[in-house]
Coordinates of C-alpha atoms (C1' of nucleotides) in Angstrom, one line a residue:
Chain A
X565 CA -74.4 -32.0 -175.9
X566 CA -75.6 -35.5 -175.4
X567 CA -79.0 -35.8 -174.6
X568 CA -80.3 -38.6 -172.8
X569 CA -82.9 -40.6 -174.6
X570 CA -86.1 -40.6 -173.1
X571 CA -87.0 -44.4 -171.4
X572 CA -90.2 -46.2 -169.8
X573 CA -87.9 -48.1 -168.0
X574 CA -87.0 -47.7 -164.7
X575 CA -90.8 -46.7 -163.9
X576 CA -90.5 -48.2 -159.9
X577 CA -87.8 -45.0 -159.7
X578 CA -90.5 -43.0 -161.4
X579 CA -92.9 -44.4 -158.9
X580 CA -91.0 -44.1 -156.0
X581 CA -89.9 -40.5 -157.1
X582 CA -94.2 -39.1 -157.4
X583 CA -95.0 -41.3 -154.1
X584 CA -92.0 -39.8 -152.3
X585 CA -93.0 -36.2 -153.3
X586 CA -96.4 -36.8 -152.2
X587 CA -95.4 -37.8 -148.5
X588 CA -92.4 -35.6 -148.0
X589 CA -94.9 -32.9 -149.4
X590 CA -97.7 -33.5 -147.0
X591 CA -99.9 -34.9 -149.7
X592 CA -100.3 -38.1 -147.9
X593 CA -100.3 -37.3 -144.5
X594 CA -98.8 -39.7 -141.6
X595 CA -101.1 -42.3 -140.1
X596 CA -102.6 -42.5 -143.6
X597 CA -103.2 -45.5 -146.0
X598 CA -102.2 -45.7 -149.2
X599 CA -104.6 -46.9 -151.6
X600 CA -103.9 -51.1 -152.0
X601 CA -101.7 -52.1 -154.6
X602 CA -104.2 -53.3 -156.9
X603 CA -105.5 -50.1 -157.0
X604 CA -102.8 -47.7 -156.5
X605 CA -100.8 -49.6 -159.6
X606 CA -104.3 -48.9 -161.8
X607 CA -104.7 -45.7 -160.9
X608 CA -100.8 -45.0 -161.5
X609 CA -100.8 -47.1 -164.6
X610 CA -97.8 -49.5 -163.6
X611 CA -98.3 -52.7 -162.9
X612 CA -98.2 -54.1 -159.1
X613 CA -94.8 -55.7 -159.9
X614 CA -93.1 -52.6 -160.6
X615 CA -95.8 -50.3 -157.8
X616 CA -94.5 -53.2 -154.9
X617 CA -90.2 -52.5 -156.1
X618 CA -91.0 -48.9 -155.4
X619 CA -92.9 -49.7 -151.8
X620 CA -90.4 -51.2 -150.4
X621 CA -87.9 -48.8 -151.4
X622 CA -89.8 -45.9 -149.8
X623 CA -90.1 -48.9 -146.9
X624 CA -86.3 -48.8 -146.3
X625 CA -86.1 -44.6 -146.9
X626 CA -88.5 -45.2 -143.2
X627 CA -91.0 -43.6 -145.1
X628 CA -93.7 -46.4 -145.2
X629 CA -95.1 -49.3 -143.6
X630 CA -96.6 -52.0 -145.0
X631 CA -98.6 -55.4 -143.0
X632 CA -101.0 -57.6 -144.6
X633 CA -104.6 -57.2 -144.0
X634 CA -104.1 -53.5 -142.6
X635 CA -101.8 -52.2 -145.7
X636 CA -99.2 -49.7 -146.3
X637 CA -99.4 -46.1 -144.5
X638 CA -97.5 -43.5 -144.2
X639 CA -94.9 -43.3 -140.9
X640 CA -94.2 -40.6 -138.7
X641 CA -91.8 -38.1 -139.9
X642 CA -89.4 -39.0 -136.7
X643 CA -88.8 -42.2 -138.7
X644 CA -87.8 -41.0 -142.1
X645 CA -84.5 -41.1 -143.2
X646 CA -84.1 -37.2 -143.4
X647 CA -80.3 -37.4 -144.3
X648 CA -81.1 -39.8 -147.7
X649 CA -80.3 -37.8 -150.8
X650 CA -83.4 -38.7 -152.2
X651 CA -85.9 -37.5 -148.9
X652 CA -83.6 -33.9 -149.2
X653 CA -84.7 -33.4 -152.4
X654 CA -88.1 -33.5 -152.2
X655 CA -87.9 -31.3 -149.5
X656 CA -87.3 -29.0 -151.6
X657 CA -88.7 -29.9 -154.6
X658 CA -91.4 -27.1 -153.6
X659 CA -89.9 -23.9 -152.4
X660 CA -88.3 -25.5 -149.1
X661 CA -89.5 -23.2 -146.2
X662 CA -87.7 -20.8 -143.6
X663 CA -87.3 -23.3 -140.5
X664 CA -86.1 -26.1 -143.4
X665 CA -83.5 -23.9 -144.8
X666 CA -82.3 -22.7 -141.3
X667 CA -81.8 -26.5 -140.0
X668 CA -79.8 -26.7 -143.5
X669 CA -77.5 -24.2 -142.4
X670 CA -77.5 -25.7 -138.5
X671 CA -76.0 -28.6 -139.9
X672 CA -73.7 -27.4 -142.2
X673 CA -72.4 -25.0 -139.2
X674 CA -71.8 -28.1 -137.8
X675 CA -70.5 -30.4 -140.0
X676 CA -68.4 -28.3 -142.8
X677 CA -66.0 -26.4 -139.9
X678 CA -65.2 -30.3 -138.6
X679 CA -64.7 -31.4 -141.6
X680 CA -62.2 -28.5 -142.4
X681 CA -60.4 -29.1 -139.2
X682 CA -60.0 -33.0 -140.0
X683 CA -58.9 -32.3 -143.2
X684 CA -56.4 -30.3 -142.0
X685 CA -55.7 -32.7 -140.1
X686 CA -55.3 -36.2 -142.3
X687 CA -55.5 -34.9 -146.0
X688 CA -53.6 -36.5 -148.6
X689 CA -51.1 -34.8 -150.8
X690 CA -53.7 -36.1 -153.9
X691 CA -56.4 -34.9 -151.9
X692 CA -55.1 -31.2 -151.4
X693 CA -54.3 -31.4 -155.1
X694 CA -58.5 -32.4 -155.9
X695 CA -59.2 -29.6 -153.7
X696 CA -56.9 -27.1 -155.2
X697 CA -58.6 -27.8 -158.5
X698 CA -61.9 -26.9 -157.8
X699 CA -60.5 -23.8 -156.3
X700 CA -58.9 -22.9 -159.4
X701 CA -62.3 -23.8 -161.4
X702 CA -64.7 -21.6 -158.9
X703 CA -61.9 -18.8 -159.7
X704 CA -62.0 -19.6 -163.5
X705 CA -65.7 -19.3 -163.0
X706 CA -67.4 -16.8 -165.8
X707 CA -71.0 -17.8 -165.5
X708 CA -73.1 -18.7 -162.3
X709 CA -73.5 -22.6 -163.2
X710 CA -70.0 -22.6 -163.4
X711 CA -69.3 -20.9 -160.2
X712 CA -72.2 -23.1 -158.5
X713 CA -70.5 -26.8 -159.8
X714 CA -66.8 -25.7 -158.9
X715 CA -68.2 -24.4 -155.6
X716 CA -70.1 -27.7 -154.8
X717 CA -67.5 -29.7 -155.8
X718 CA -64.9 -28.1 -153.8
X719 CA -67.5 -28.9 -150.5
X720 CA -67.6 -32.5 -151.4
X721 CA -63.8 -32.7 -152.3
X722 CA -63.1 -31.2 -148.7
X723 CA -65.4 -33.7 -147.5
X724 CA -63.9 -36.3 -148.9
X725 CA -60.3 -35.2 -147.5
X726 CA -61.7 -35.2 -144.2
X727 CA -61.0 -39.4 -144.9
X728 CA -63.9 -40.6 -143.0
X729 CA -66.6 -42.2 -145.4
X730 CA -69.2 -41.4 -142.6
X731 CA -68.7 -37.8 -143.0
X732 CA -68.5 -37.5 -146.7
X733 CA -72.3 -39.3 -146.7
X734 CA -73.0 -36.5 -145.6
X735 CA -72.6 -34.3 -148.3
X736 CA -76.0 -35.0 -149.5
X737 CA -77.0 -32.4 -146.5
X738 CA -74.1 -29.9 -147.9
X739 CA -75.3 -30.2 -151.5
X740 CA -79.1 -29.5 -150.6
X741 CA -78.1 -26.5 -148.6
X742 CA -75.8 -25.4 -151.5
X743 CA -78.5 -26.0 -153.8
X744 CA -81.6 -23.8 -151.6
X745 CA -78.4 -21.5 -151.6
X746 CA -78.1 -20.9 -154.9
X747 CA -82.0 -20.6 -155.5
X748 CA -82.2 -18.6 -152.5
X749 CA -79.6 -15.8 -153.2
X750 CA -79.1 -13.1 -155.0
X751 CA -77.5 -13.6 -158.2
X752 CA -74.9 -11.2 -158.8
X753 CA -70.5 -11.2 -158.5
X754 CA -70.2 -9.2 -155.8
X755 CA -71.0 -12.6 -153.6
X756 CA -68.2 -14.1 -155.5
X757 CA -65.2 -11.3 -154.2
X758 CA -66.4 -12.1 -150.6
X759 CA -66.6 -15.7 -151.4
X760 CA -63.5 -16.6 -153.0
X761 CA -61.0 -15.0 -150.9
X762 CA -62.7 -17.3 -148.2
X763 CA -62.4 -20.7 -150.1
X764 CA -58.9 -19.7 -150.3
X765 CA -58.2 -19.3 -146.8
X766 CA -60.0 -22.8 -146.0
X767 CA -57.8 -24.1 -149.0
X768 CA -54.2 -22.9 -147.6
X769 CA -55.2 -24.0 -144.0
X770 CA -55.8 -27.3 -145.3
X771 CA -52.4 -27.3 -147.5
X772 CA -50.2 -25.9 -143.8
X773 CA -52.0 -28.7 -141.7
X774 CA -53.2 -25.9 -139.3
X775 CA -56.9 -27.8 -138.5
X776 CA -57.9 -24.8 -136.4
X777 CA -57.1 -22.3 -138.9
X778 CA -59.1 -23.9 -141.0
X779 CA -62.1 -24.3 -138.9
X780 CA -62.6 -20.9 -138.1
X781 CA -62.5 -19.8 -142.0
X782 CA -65.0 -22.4 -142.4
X783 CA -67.2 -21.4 -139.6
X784 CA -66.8 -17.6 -141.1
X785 CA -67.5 -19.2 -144.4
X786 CA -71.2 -20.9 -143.3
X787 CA -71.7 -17.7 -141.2
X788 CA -71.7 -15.3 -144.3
X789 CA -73.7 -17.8 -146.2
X790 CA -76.7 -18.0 -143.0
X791 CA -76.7 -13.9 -143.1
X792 CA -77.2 -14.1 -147.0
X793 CA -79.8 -16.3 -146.7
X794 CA -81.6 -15.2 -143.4
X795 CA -81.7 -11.4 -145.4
X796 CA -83.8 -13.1 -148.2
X797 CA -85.9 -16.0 -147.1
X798 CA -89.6 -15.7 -146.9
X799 CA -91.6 -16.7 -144.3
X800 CA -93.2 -20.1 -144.5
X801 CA -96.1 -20.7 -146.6
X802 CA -98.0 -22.4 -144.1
X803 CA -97.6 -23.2 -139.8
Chain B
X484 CA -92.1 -61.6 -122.4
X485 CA -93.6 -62.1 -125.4
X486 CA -92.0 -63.7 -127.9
X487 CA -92.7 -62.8 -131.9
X488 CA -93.5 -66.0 -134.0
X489 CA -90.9 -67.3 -136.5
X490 CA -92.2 -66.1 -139.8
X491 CA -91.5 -67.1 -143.3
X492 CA -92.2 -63.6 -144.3
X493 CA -90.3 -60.9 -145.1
X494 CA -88.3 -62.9 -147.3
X495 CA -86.8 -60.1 -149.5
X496 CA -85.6 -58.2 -145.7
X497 CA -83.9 -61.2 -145.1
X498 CA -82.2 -61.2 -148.7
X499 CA -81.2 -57.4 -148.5
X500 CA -79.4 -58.2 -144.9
X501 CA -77.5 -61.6 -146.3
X502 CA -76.3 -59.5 -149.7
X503 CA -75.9 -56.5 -147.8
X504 CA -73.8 -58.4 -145.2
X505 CA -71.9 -60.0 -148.0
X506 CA -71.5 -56.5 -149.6
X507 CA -70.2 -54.8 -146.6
X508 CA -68.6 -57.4 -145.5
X509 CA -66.4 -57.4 -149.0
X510 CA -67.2 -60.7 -149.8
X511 CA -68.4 -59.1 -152.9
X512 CA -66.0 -56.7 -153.9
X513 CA -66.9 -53.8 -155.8
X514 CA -66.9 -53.5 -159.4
X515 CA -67.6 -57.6 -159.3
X516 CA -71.2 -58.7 -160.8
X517 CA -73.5 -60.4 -159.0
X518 CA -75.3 -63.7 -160.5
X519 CA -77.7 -62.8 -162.7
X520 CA -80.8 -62.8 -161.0
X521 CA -82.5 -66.1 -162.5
X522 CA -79.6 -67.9 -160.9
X523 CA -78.9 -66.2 -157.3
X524 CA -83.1 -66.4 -156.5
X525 CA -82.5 -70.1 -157.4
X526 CA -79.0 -70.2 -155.5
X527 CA -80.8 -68.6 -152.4
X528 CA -83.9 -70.3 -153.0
X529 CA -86.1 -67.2 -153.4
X530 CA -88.5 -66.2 -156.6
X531 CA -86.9 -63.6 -158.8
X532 CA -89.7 -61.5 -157.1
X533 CA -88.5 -61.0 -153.8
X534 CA -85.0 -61.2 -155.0
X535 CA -85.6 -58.4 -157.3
X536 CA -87.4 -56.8 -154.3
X537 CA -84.3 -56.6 -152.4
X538 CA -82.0 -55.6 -155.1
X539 CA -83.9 -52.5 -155.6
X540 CA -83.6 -51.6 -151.6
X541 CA -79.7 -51.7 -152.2
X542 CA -79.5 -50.2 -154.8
X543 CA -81.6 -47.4 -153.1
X544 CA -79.1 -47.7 -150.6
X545 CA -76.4 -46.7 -153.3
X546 CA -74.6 -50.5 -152.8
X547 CA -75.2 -52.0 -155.8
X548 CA -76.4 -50.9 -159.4
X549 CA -78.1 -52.6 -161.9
X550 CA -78.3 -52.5 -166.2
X551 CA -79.4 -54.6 -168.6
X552 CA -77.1 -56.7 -170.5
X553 CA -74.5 -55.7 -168.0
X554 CA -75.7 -57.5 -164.7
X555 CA -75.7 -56.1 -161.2
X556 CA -72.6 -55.4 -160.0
X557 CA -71.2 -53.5 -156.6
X558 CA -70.8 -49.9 -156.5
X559 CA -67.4 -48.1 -155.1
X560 CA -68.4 -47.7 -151.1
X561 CA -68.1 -43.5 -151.6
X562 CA -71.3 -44.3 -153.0
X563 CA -72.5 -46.5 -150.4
X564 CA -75.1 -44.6 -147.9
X565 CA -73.1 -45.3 -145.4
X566 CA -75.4 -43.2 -142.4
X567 CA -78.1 -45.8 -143.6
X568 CA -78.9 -47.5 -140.3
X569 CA -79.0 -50.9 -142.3
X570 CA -74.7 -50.2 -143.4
X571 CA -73.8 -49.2 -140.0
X572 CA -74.8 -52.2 -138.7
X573 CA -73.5 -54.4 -141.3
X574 CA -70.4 -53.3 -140.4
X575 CA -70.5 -53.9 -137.0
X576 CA -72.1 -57.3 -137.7
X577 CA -68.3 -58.6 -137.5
X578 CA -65.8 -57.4 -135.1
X579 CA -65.6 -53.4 -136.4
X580 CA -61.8 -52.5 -136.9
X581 CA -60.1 -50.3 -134.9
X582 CA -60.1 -47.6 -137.8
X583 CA -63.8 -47.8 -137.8
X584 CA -64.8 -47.4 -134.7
X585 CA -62.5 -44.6 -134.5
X586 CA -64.3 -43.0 -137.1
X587 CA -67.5 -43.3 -134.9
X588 CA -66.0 -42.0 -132.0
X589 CA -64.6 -38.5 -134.2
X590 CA -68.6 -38.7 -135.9
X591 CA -70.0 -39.1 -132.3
X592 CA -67.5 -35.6 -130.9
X593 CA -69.0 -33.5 -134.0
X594 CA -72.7 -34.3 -133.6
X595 CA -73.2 -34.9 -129.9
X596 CA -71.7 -31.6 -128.5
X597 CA -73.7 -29.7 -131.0
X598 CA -77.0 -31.5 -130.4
X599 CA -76.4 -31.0 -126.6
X600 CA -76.3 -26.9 -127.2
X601 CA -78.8 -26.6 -129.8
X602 CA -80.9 -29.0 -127.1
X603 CA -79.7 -26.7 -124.5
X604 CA -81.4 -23.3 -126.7
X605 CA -84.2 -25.4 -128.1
X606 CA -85.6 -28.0 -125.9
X607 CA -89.5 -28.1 -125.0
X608 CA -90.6 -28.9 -121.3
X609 CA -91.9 -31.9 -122.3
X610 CA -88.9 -32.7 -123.5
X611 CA -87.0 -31.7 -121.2
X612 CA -89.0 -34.2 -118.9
X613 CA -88.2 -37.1 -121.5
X614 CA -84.4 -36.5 -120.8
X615 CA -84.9 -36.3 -117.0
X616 CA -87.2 -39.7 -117.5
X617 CA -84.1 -41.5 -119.1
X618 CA -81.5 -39.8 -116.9
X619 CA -83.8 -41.4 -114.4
X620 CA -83.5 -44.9 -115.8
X621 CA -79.9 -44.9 -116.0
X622 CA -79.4 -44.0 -112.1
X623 CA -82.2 -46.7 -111.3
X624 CA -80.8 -49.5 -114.0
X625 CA -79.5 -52.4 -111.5
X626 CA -78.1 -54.8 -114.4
X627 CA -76.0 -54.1 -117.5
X628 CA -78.9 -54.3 -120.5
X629 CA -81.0 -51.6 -118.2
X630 CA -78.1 -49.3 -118.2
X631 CA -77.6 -50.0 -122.2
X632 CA -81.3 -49.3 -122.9
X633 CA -81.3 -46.1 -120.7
X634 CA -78.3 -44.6 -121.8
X635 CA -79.0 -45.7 -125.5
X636 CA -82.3 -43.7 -124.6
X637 CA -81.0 -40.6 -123.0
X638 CA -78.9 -39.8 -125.8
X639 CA -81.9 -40.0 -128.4
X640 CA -84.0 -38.1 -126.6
X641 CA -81.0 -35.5 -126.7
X642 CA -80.9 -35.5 -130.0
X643 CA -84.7 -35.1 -130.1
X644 CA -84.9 -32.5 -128.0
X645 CA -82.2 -30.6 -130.7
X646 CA -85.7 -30.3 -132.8
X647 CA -83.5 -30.4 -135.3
X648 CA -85.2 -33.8 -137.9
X649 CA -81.6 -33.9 -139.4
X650 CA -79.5 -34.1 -136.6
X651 CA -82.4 -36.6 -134.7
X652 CA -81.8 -39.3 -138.0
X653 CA -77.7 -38.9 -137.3
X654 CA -79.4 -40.9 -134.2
X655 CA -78.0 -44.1 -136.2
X656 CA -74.6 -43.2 -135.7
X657 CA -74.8 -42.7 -132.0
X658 CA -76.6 -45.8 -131.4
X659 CA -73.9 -47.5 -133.4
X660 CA -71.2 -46.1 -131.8
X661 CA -72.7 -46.8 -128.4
X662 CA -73.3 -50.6 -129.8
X663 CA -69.8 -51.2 -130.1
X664 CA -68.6 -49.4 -127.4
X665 CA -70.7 -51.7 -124.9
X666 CA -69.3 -54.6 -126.7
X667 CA -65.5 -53.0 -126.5
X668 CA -65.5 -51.5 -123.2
X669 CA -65.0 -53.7 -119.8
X670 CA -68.1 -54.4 -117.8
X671 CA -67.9 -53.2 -114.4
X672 CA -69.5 -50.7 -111.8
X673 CA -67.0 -48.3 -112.2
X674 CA -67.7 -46.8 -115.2
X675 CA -71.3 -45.8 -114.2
X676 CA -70.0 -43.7 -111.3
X677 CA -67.7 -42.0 -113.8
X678 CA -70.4 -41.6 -116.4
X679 CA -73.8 -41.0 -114.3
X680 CA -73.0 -37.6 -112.7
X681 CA -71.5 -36.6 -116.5
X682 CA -75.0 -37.5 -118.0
X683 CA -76.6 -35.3 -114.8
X684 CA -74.5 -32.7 -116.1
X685 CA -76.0 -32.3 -119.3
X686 CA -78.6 -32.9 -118.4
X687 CA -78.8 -29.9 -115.9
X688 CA -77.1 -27.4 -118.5
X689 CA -80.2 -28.4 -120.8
X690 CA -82.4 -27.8 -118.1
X691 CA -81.3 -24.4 -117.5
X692 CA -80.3 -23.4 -121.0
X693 CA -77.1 -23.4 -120.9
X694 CA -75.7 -24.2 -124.8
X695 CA -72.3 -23.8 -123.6
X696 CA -71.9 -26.0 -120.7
X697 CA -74.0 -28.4 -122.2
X698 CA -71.7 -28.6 -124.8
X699 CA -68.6 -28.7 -122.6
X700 CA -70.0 -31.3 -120.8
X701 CA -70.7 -33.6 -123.7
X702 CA -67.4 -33.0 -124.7
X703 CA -66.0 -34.2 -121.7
X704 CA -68.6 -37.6 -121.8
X705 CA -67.8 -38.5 -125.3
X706 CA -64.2 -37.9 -124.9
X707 CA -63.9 -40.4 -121.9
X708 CA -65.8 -43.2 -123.6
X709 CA -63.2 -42.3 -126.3
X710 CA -60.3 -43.0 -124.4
X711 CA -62.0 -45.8 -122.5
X712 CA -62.2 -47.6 -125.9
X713 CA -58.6 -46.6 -127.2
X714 CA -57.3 -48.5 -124.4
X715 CA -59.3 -51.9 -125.1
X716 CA -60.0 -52.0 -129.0
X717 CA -57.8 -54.2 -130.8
X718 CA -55.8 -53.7 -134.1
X719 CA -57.7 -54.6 -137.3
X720 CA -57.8 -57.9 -138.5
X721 CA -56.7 -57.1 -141.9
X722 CA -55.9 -54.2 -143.8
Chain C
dC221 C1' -123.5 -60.4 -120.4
dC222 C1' -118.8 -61.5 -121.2
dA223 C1' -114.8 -64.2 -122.4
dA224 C1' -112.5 -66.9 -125.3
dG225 C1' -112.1 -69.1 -129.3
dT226 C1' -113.2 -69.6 -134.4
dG227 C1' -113.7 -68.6 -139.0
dA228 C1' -114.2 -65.4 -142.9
dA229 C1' -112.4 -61.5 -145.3
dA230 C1' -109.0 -58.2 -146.7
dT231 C1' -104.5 -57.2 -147.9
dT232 C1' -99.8 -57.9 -148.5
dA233 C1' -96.2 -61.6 -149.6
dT234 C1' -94.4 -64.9 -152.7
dA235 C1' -94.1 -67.5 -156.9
dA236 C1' -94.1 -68.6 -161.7
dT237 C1' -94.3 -67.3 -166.4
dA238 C1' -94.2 -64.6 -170.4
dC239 C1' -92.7 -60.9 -173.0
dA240 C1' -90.3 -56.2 -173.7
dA241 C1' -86.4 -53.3 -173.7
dA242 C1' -81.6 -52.2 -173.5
dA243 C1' -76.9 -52.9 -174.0
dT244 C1' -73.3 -55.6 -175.6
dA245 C1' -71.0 -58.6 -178.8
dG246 C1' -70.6 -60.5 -182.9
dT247 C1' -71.2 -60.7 -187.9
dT248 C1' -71.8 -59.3 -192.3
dG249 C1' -71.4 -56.3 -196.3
dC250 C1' -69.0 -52.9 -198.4
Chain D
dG450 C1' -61.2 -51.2 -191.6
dC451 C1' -65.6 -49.6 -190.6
dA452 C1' -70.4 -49.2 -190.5
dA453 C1' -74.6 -51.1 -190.1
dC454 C1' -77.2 -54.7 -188.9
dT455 C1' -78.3 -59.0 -186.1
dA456 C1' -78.2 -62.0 -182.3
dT457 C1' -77.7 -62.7 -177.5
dT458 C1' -77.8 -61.7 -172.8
dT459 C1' -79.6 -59.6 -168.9
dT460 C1' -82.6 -56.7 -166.4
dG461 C1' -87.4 -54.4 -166.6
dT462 C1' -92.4 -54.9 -166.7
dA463 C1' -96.8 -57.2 -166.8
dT464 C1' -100.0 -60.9 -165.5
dT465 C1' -101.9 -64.4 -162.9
dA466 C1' -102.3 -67.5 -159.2
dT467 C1' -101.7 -68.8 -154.6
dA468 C1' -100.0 -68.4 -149.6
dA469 C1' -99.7 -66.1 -145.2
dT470 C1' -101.0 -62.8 -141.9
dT471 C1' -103.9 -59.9 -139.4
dT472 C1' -108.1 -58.0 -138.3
dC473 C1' -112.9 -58.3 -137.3
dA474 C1' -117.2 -60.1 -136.7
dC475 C1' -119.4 -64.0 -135.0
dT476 C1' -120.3 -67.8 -132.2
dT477 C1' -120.4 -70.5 -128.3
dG478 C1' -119.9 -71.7 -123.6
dG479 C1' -120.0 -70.1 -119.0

DNA sequence: CCAAGTGAAATTATAATACAAAATAGTTGC
DNA sequence: GCAACTATTTTGTATTATAATTTCACTTGG
């Protein structure tokens, strides 16, 4: 295995990475002013060149707001960019709680049966092909990380297939519900049996053309997931 | 009216919306490099500061990518966060083809149906009062821009009322999709006598908590602006 | 006392410069 | 031919200085 080297470059993503957890997480609580960037970049040891790149990416995220003489504060949650991959994950960078992971699953209940049905409906011969291949590698699945990429990457390829570019942005919403999922869960192969059987039936509606067929194994799909779930979620740690 | 002073500020905004354009627009293509950044602040008359500035914002909006040695160059548009509110409207910035706004219309059929039952199970008073406020506006809106603004409105607040933070930021698509089709579809009377007592409907189903009817009812609204627009939008220029 | 204007102060916005780090390409030695 | 080293190019970071904007207190005229 190749490991990455350790850098000290890219520090603005490593800003914008501890400053985005500390929002998302409450930490820094909307209405509230960050420290000034003199300041903030001391305390944060980075200087205010590479403190102000990381601003104004959390800026465009909706996550911040910055005008001279008043400074930079936190915005309202209402104007985040909830869908961006990056805002998702620290959601649940700590343990994500129950009303989080149950408007995870809304969406997917909403999205992943469309996107079945469209698929259905417009795939491409190479697309049913991608799709069949990450079937074969969640059934070729002997360990749990194995099972868990194959499985992910059979949502995005049927995403994709749906062939509109709107819809596959939002796989970042799939891939975090996936993810809580897969923490969420328990961890043993009996989930697989049920599981597979049902990626199959999404995967042969798709290769017929029948879009409805393929909805409603989707929408039985998501189902089976929320029950999973909802049967071993805890109750928020707090309101 | 007030009008906002010309500023000279918020020079690196203006630089992420003239590459962005350019991005989107495929002037750049993907794959190509951009200047290195000595010689593009110079070309567009910026400091490497505020250029940099806005190359960071695109690249957190997954357009470009940027190494050392290598350059900057444009990232494949599956990468491209293409719910960002910022892409949507680059794309619309010239006339959208006939493909795209298609896409919209199938994006605005999975999300607004949805949001219109889960609104229907979910809503608050309050904001149930916000919908009847912009329902409201619409029947009292006398010129074309009021109607817009109120319409734009009621079907935010919808979403809004889904209490649902990831369907609310899929807000962008609707407004986008609404954007075009008031630029698309013919401007005359008519339409609001179709399209009023549809938005009363909704409006009532959410009232009495009625997921299914309000979802049959958005159904019907989005798939008459669908077909109003089929009948006016014009094939795409190229491609 | 109040209204309107005025100026000072605080903070972000921009610019310019210097140097560091990474990745590529080229070059040399074997 | 290949490996290791070296040079070069480009982005990444730091520092400093100055500009622009907005707020807020203060003044001044009525």
């Amino acid at each position: 295995m190749v490991v990455k080297p350790i850098t000290v470059h890219n520090l603005h993503k490593q800003v914008v990475h501890e400053l985005g957890r500390l929002i998302v997480a409450g930490e820094l609580k909307p209405g509230e002013n960050l420290p000034r960037e003199e300041l903030l970049a001391e305390q944060m040891s980075v200087s205010r060149t590479a403190l102000r790149e990381a601003i104004k990416v959390l800026s465009a995220k909706g996550l911040i707001e910055s005008r001279q003489k008043t400074g930079t504060r936190v915005r309202d949650p209402i104007y985040w960019n909830q869908l961006d991959a990056d805002v998702l994950g620290w959601r649940c960078a700590s343990m994500p709680t129950e009303s989080f992971v149950e408007k995870l699953v809304e969406m997917r209940e909403i999205i992943e049966p469309a996107a079945a049905a469209a698929a259905a409906r417009r795939r491409t011969t190479a697309q049913l092909a991608s799709l069949k291949e990450a079937y074969e590698a969640m059934a070729a699945a002997t360990d749990l990380d194995a099972w868990a990429v194959a499985d992910l990457s059979f949502h995005e390829r049927l995403l994709r297939a749906a062939n509109n570019e709107l819809m596959s942005s939002l796989f970042s919403v799939i891939e975090t519900a996936l993810g809580t999922y897969f923490r969420l869960s328990a961890r043993n192969a009996s989930n697989f049996n049920v599981a597979l059987p049902q990626h199959l039936k999404v995967y042969e509606a798709v290769q017929r053309k029948q879009p409805e067929v393929a909805r409603q194994a989707m929408i039985k799909m998501v189902g089976d997931s929320r029950n999973n779930i909802r049967r071993r979620a805890r109750k928020p740690t707090r309101s």
